[in-house]
Structures are given as structure tokens and as C-alpha cells.
Amino acid sequence: MNRPSILLTGGAGYIGSHTFVALHGAGFAPVILDDFSNSHPAVLERLERITKVRPVLEKGDVRDVAFVETVLRRHRPAGVVHFAGSKAVGESVAQPLKYFDNNIGGAISLLRAMETLGGELRPTLVFSSSATVYGDPATVPITEDFPRSHTNPYGHTKLVIEDMLLALQRARPEWRIAILRYFNPVGAHPSGLIGEDPAGIPNNLMPFVTQVAVGLRAHLNVFGGDYPTPDGTGVRDYIHVDDLAAGHVAALQALFAGQESFTVNLGTGRGYSVLQVVRAFEQASGRKIPYEIVARRPGDVAQCYADPSLARRLLGWEARKGIDEMCADAWRWQEGNPKGYAG
Ligand SMILES: NC(=O)c1ccc[n+]([C@@H]2O[C@H](COP(=O)([O-])OP(=O)(O)OC[C@H]3O[C@@H](n4cnc5c(N)ncnc54)[C@H](O)[C@@H]3O)[C@@H](O)[C@H]2O)c1
């Protein structure tokens, strides 16, 4: 069988590695382009254990247009998924230039390289956007036509890239572009072989919780206990990373089948508070998670969850895995790999 090749920029990272597995399972030949600035080469061996195929790696920086052009010519991918970028909100406030350079610079470089080859290959792109583009939403659930805004440089870069893609789409109608707005990806592949391996102190709830459970951190800080939510803690739409990965496969298949370019939310449509997640995790792991309620974090919103119905309509995709499975899989990964890929 001739498997169509799909280029995954940032394919060694958390979401990219799970998408690699999903694409392989769906009959594609994913190729990873990554500079390992926020991932570990050990992920390749893990991917090989899951898929029985040694991943093809193109090691380098997506901001290097000549390099990306060479990679595109070599593999002639039917589609590109652009995950590569920097994603830590707090770091983006402290180091805005790093974010504008890596995220916007990386996107421009990739798009230029794709445009150069446009005559030979119909440009088809799936872009990792984020629910952060909704800023502080006036109501929930959030539909794709909600106004967009940003509260930090990371979110700003996602907004700028979305706008670039829309302008490009208007100028080049032959481009096929899917903008996927992820809600809060958590969990890990059920094998426990790949998962989220954040460098330093985790910014997100689930890896923090799993690190407390495994004894790497003493307790969880819960940022804000006085939000207008049922238990006072922030409510988010957690989505299993394997469901998210399946969303990328569905997006590519829809574009290949003739679907016009689109922007969709990828979430479950259900919100859980921090304390609900802590309880579900305690249940799944059998470990107690000591926590302390501290001040709100600037820029955090009370509630954020998706209306995922457009993705269901356009892609026939919906999230299947619930919070218990998310917690059980996150715990299996953390327990088996207490120090992530390096340990
Ligand atoms: N994880 C989340 O909560 C979340 C939510 C919404 C959107 N996103 C977006 O999804 C994408 C993937 O996120 P993730 O959680 O897998 O992050 P990640 O950091 O695990 O993966 C990103 C990968 O890109 C690579 N990379 C970074 N800059 C690069 C460059 N210049 N050249 C080549 N490779 C580079 C990193 O080494 C890493 O392997 C990002 O664009 C992120 O902004 C993530």
C-alpha cells in the first residue's frame, strides 16, 4: 500500500507524537520535522515500539526556509500539520520576542516554503491554534464565531497566524487550510509509552497533578478559589490527547475529500473544575493530591469550554474519552516515566 506522506512540524512534541500514532493507524506515512527544542529524541524509539515503524525524522528548525523546502521536496507530503512553536503563556510574557520569532517566524517560513512548491503540490495545511484566541469569553459554550482577543504574547501569536492563514486563503484559493482550536489536551497514549513531558515547572494542571502524585512536587497550587463557578475553581474543557490526534486525521481526510478550508473547535463540550479534576485523578491513581488554594493567576478566565458541534458536522469527529480515562492514562504515563523521557 502506498501511504501518503504527512509532514508534522513539531512532531516529536506532546500532541505531535500522538498524532503521529493516529496518522500511522489511519494509513498515512507521517514524517517528523523537529529541532527538539522542547522535546526529547527518545520519543522516536517509543513511537517505533507503538507503530512498529521507525519514524522518519528531519531534524532542524522550521524557521529555516531552505531546510523546510528541502524537506518538502524530499517527502512531497500530501499535507502538513504545523505544531512547531513555543507554548508557555508565562514565558511568553517574560520573553515576548522568543514567541513572535518562533511562532510567527516559524509559520511564515513554513508557508513560504509551501508556496514555493505550490505548483507541484497542492498546499494542504492543518494549523494548531488554541482556545486562547477567545480571550475571556463572554459566555460558554464557545462557538467558532465568538470574538477573538489575546491576553498574552502566546495568544497574540496564534491570532496573528490565524489572520495570516485567512489572508493567504483569500489570495490563494487553491490552498486547503484547517485551523484547529484546541481546548485543554491531557492524558497519554494508553500504552504509557508516550505522554506530556514538560520542561521545568508545568504550566498546565494535569502534568502538575501527576508530578505531585509521583512525588516530584509537594502539593498543587490551585490558582483562585473564588471564581463564579460551582466550587470556585476555574473550569476548563479537558480533551484526551488521542481524541485530539484523531481530530487531525479527520481534518486532513476532510480536506482531501474536498471540504473547503475551515476553522473548528476541538473540545469535548464539557467543563470540569480544577477540584473535579483533582478528585477524578485521585480516584484513577489511588494517590492523594494535597492542594492549596492561592491567588488567581493574571489572565486566567473563570470558565472556558467548547461548543464542539461544528467539528462534528464538518468532520464527523467527536471526543470519545471521558475524564476518568484521561486521568488513568496520564497517571500510567507518569508512573511508568517519573522523569519523562530522560528518566
Ligand atoms: N498543549 C496544549 O495545551 C496546547 C493547547 C493549544 C494549542 N497548542 C499548540 O499545539 C502545538 C503543539 O503543542 P504541544 O503541547 O505538542 O507542544 P510541544 O512543545 O510538546 O511540541 C512542540 C514541538 O515543536 C518543536 N519546536 C518548537 N520550535 C521549533 C522550531 N523552531 N523548529 C522545529 N521544531 C520546533 C519542539 O521541539 C516540540 O517538539 C503548539 O503549536 C501549541 O501552541 C497546545
PDB file of C-alpha atoms in Angstrom, residues 4-135:
ATOM      1  CA  PRO A   4       0.521   9.292   1.596  1.00  0.00           C
ATOM      2  CA  SER A   5       3.176  11.235   3.442  1.00  0.00           C
ATOM      3  CA  ILE A   6       2.185  13.902   6.004  1.00  0.00           C
ATOM      4  CA  LEU A   7       4.768  16.323   7.393  1.00  0.00           C
ATOM      5  CA  LEU A   8       4.447  17.061  11.108  1.00  0.00           C
ATOM      6  CA  THR A   9       6.405  20.129  12.191  1.00  0.00           C
ATOM      7  CA  GLY A  10       6.917  19.747  15.932  1.00  0.00           C
ATOM      8  CA  GLY A  11       6.004  16.094  15.525  1.00  0.00           C
ATOM      9  CA  ALA A  12       8.250  14.990  18.405  1.00  0.00           C
ATOM     10  CA  GLY A  13       6.225  17.018  20.907  1.00  0.00           C
ATOM     11  CA  TYR A  14       3.274  16.071  23.061  1.00  0.00           C
ATOM     12  CA  ILE A  15       0.411  16.457  20.577  1.00  0.00           C
ATOM     13  CA  GLY A  16       2.583  15.760  17.523  1.00  0.00           C
ATOM     14  CA  SER A  17       3.736  12.366  18.815  1.00  0.00           C
ATOM     15  CA  HIS A  18       0.162  11.238  19.497  1.00  0.00           C
ATOM     16  CA  THR A  19      -0.896  12.497  16.078  1.00  0.00           C
ATOM     17  CA  PHE A  20       1.973  10.517  14.555  1.00  0.00           C
ATOM     18  CA  VAL A  21       0.448   7.340  16.002  1.00  0.00           C
ATOM     19  CA  ALA A  22      -3.069   8.266  14.852  1.00  0.00           C
ATOM     20  CA  LEU A  23      -1.915   9.074  11.302  1.00  0.00           C
ATOM     21  CA  HIS A  24       0.059   5.870  11.075  1.00  0.00           C
ATOM     22  CA  GLY A  25      -3.024   3.954  12.217  1.00  0.00           C
ATOM     23  CA  ALA A  26      -5.114   5.694   9.549  1.00  0.00           C
ATOM     24  CA  GLY A  27      -2.804   4.599   6.716  1.00  0.00           C
ATOM     25  CA  PHE A  28      -0.579   7.683   6.343  1.00  0.00           C
ATOM     26  CA  ALA A  29       3.203   7.930   6.481  1.00  0.00           C
ATOM     27  CA  PRO A  30       3.944  10.746   8.940  1.00  0.00           C
ATOM     28  CA  VAL A  31       7.354  12.448   8.788  1.00  0.00           C
ATOM     29  CA  ILE A  32       8.624  14.405  11.800  1.00  0.00           C
ATOM     30  CA  LEU A  33      10.362  17.767  11.459  1.00  0.00           C
ATOM     31  CA  ASP A  34      11.603  18.905  14.865  1.00  0.00           C
ATOM     32  CA  ASP A  35      14.571  20.652  16.423  1.00  0.00           C
ATOM     33  CA  PHE A  36      13.955  19.049  19.854  1.00  0.00           C
ATOM     34  CA  SER A  37      13.932  22.481  21.475  1.00  0.00           C
ATOM     35  CA  ASN A  38      11.037  21.283  23.643  1.00  0.00           C
ATOM     36  CA  SER A  39      11.071  17.511  23.215  1.00  0.00           C
ATOM     37  CA  HIS A  40      13.329  14.501  23.591  1.00  0.00           C
ATOM     38  CA  PRO A  41      14.718  12.261  20.828  1.00  0.00           C
ATOM     39  CA  ALA A  42      13.782   9.211  22.960  1.00  0.00           C
ATOM     40  CA  VAL A  43      10.214   9.728  21.742  1.00  0.00           C
ATOM     41  CA  LEU A  44      11.274   8.202  18.382  1.00  0.00           C
ATOM     42  CA  GLU A  45      12.085   4.826  19.883  1.00  0.00           C
ATOM     43  CA  ARG A  46       8.779   4.920  21.789  1.00  0.00           C
ATOM     44  CA  LEU A  47       6.886   5.678  18.590  1.00  0.00           C
ATOM     45  CA  GLU A  48       8.639   2.773  16.938  1.00  0.00           C
ATOM     46  CA  ARG A  49       7.533   0.465  19.761  1.00  0.00           C
ATOM     47  CA  ILE A  50       3.917   1.558  19.306  1.00  0.00           C
ATOM     48  CA  THR A  51       3.734   1.602  15.496  1.00  0.00           C
ATOM     49  CA  LYS A  52       6.486  -0.946  14.640  1.00  0.00           C
ATOM     50  CA  VAL A  53       7.836   1.639  12.215  1.00  0.00           C
ATOM     51  CA  ARG A  54      10.980   3.704  12.787  1.00  0.00           C
ATOM     52  CA  PRO A  55       9.818   7.330  12.470  1.00  0.00           C
ATOM     53  CA  VAL A  56      11.378   9.321   9.669  1.00  0.00           C
ATOM     54  CA  LEU A  57      12.994  12.384  11.242  1.00  0.00           C
ATOM     55  CA  GLU A  58      14.079  15.633   9.656  1.00  0.00           C
ATOM     56  CA  LYS A  59      15.995  17.377  12.411  1.00  0.00           C
ATOM     57  CA  GLY A  60      16.075  21.132  12.089  1.00  0.00           C
ATOM     58  CA  ASP A  61      14.433  24.473  12.657  1.00  0.00           C
ATOM     59  CA  VAL A  62      11.171  25.272  10.901  1.00  0.00           C
ATOM     60  CA  ARG A  63      12.321  28.908  10.655  1.00  0.00           C
ATOM     61  CA  ASP A  64      14.978  27.782   8.161  1.00  0.00           C
ATOM     62  CA  VAL A  65      13.089  28.169   4.845  1.00  0.00           C
ATOM     63  CA  ALA A  66      15.756  26.426   2.748  1.00  0.00           C
ATOM     64  CA  PHE A  67      15.714  23.439   5.099  1.00  0.00           C
ATOM     65  CA  VAL A  68      11.911  23.213   5.009  1.00  0.00           C
ATOM     66  CA  GLU A  69      11.938  23.424   1.199  1.00  0.00           C
ATOM     67  CA  THR A  70      14.431  20.559   1.035  1.00  0.00           C
ATOM     68  CA  VAL A  71      12.251  18.502   3.361  1.00  0.00           C
ATOM     69  CA  LEU A  72       9.136  19.220   1.281  1.00  0.00           C
ATOM     70  CA  ARG A  73      10.914  18.255  -1.933  1.00  0.00           C
ATOM     71  CA  ARG A  74      12.251  15.070  -0.392  1.00  0.00           C
ATOM     72  CA  HIS A  75       8.965  13.786   1.022  1.00  0.00           C
ATOM     73  CA  ARG A  76       6.375  15.521  -1.168  1.00  0.00           C
ATOM     74  CA  PRO A  77       3.787  15.407   1.621  1.00  0.00           C
ATOM     75  CA  ALA A  78       0.108  15.338   0.744  1.00  0.00           C
ATOM     76  CA  GLY A  79      -0.429  17.549   3.801  1.00  0.00           C
ATOM     77  CA  VAL A  80       1.406  19.412   6.545  1.00  0.00           C
ATOM     78  CA  VAL A  81       0.406  19.709  10.198  1.00  0.00           C
ATOM     79  CA  HIS A  82       2.081  22.682  11.848  1.00  0.00           C
ATOM     80  CA  PHE A  83       2.572  22.002  15.573  1.00  0.00           C
ATOM     81  CA  ALA A  84       6.049  23.527  15.960  1.00  0.00           C
ATOM     82  CA  GLY A  85       6.111  26.538  18.210  1.00  0.00           C
ATOM     83  CA  SER A  86       6.568  27.684  21.778  1.00  0.00           C
ATOM     84  CA  LYS A  87       3.559  27.340  24.045  1.00  0.00           C
ATOM     85  CA  ALA A  88       4.191  28.529  27.615  1.00  0.00           C
ATOM     86  CA  VAL A  89       1.963  31.501  28.409  1.00  0.00           C
ATOM     87  CA  GLY A  90       4.064  32.759  31.347  1.00  0.00           C
ATOM     88  CA  GLU A  91       7.298  32.502  29.377  1.00  0.00           C
ATOM     89  CA  SER A  92       5.686  34.424  26.518  1.00  0.00           C
ATOM     90  CA  VAL A  93       5.018  37.342  28.878  1.00  0.00           C
ATOM     91  CA  ALA A  94       8.644  37.294  30.057  1.00  0.00           C
ATOM     92  CA  GLN A  95      10.176  36.648  26.601  1.00  0.00           C
ATOM     93  CA  PRO A  96       7.769  38.030  24.000  1.00  0.00           C
ATOM     94  CA  LEU A  97      10.365  38.189  21.212  1.00  0.00           C
ATOM     95  CA  LYS A  98      11.055  34.465  21.501  1.00  0.00           C
ATOM     96  CA  TYR A  99       7.348  33.855  20.882  1.00  0.00           C
ATOM     97  CA  PHE A 100       6.901  36.272  17.999  1.00  0.00           C
ATOM     98  CA  ASP A 101      10.061  34.946  16.403  1.00  0.00           C
ATOM     99  CA  ASN A 102       9.490  31.214  16.851  1.00  0.00           C
ATOM    100  CA  ASN A 103       5.731  31.087  16.349  1.00  0.00           C
ATOM    101  CA  ILE A 104       5.130  33.749  13.723  1.00  0.00           C
ATOM    102  CA  GLY A 105       8.586  33.381  12.158  1.00  0.00           C
ATOM    103  CA  GLY A 106       8.135  29.597  12.012  1.00  0.00           C
ATOM    104  CA  ALA A 107       4.724  29.878  10.374  1.00  0.00           C
ATOM    105  CA  ILE A 108       5.945  32.380   7.764  1.00  0.00           C
ATOM    106  CA  SER A 109       8.925  30.219   6.903  1.00  0.00           C
ATOM    107  CA  LEU A 110       6.771  27.103   6.500  1.00  0.00           C
ATOM    108  CA  LEU A 111       4.173  28.935   4.395  1.00  0.00           C
ATOM    109  CA  ARG A 112       6.872  30.421   2.152  1.00  0.00           C
ATOM    110  CA  ALA A 113       8.398  27.002   1.580  1.00  0.00           C
ATOM    111  CA  MET A 114       4.967  25.524   0.837  1.00  0.00           C
ATOM    112  CA  GLU A 115       4.204  28.388  -1.531  1.00  0.00           C
ATOM    113  CA  THR A 116       7.444  27.810  -3.429  1.00  0.00           C
ATOM    114  CA  LEU A 117       6.396  24.234  -4.071  1.00  0.00           C
ATOM    115  CA  GLY A 118       2.781  25.203  -4.636  1.00  0.00           C
ATOM    116  CA  GLY A 119       2.875  24.496  -8.374  1.00  0.00           C
ATOM    117  CA  GLU A 120       3.979  20.919  -7.794  1.00  0.00           C
ATOM    118  CA  LEU A 121       1.962  20.085  -4.718  1.00  0.00           C
ATOM    119  CA  ARG A 122      -1.444  21.404  -3.708  1.00  0.00           C
ATOM    120  CA  PRO A 123      -0.740  23.141  -0.389  1.00  0.00           C
ATOM    121  CA  THR A 124      -2.730  21.497   2.401  1.00  0.00           C
ATOM    122  CA  LEU A 125      -2.179  22.675   5.951  1.00  0.00           C
ATOM    123  CA  VAL A 126      -3.573  21.924   9.384  1.00  0.00           C
ATOM    124  CA  PHE A 127      -2.634  24.525  11.984  1.00  0.00           C
ATOM    125  CA  SER A 128      -2.521  24.117  15.792  1.00  0.00           C
ATOM    126  CA  SER A 129      -4.433  27.067  17.137  1.00  0.00           C
ATOM    127  CA  SER A 130      -5.866  27.355  20.603  1.00  0.00           C
ATOM    128  CA  ALA A 131      -8.929  28.301  22.614  1.00  0.00           C
ATOM    129  CA  THR A 132      -6.731  31.083  23.936  1.00  0.00           C
ATOM    130  CA  VAL A 133      -7.777  33.102  20.848  1.00  0.00           C
ATOM    131  CA  TYR A 134     -11.183  33.583  22.521  1.00  0.00           C
ATOM    132  CA  GLY A 135      -9.553  35.623  25.325  1.00  0.00           C
TER     133      GLY A 135
END
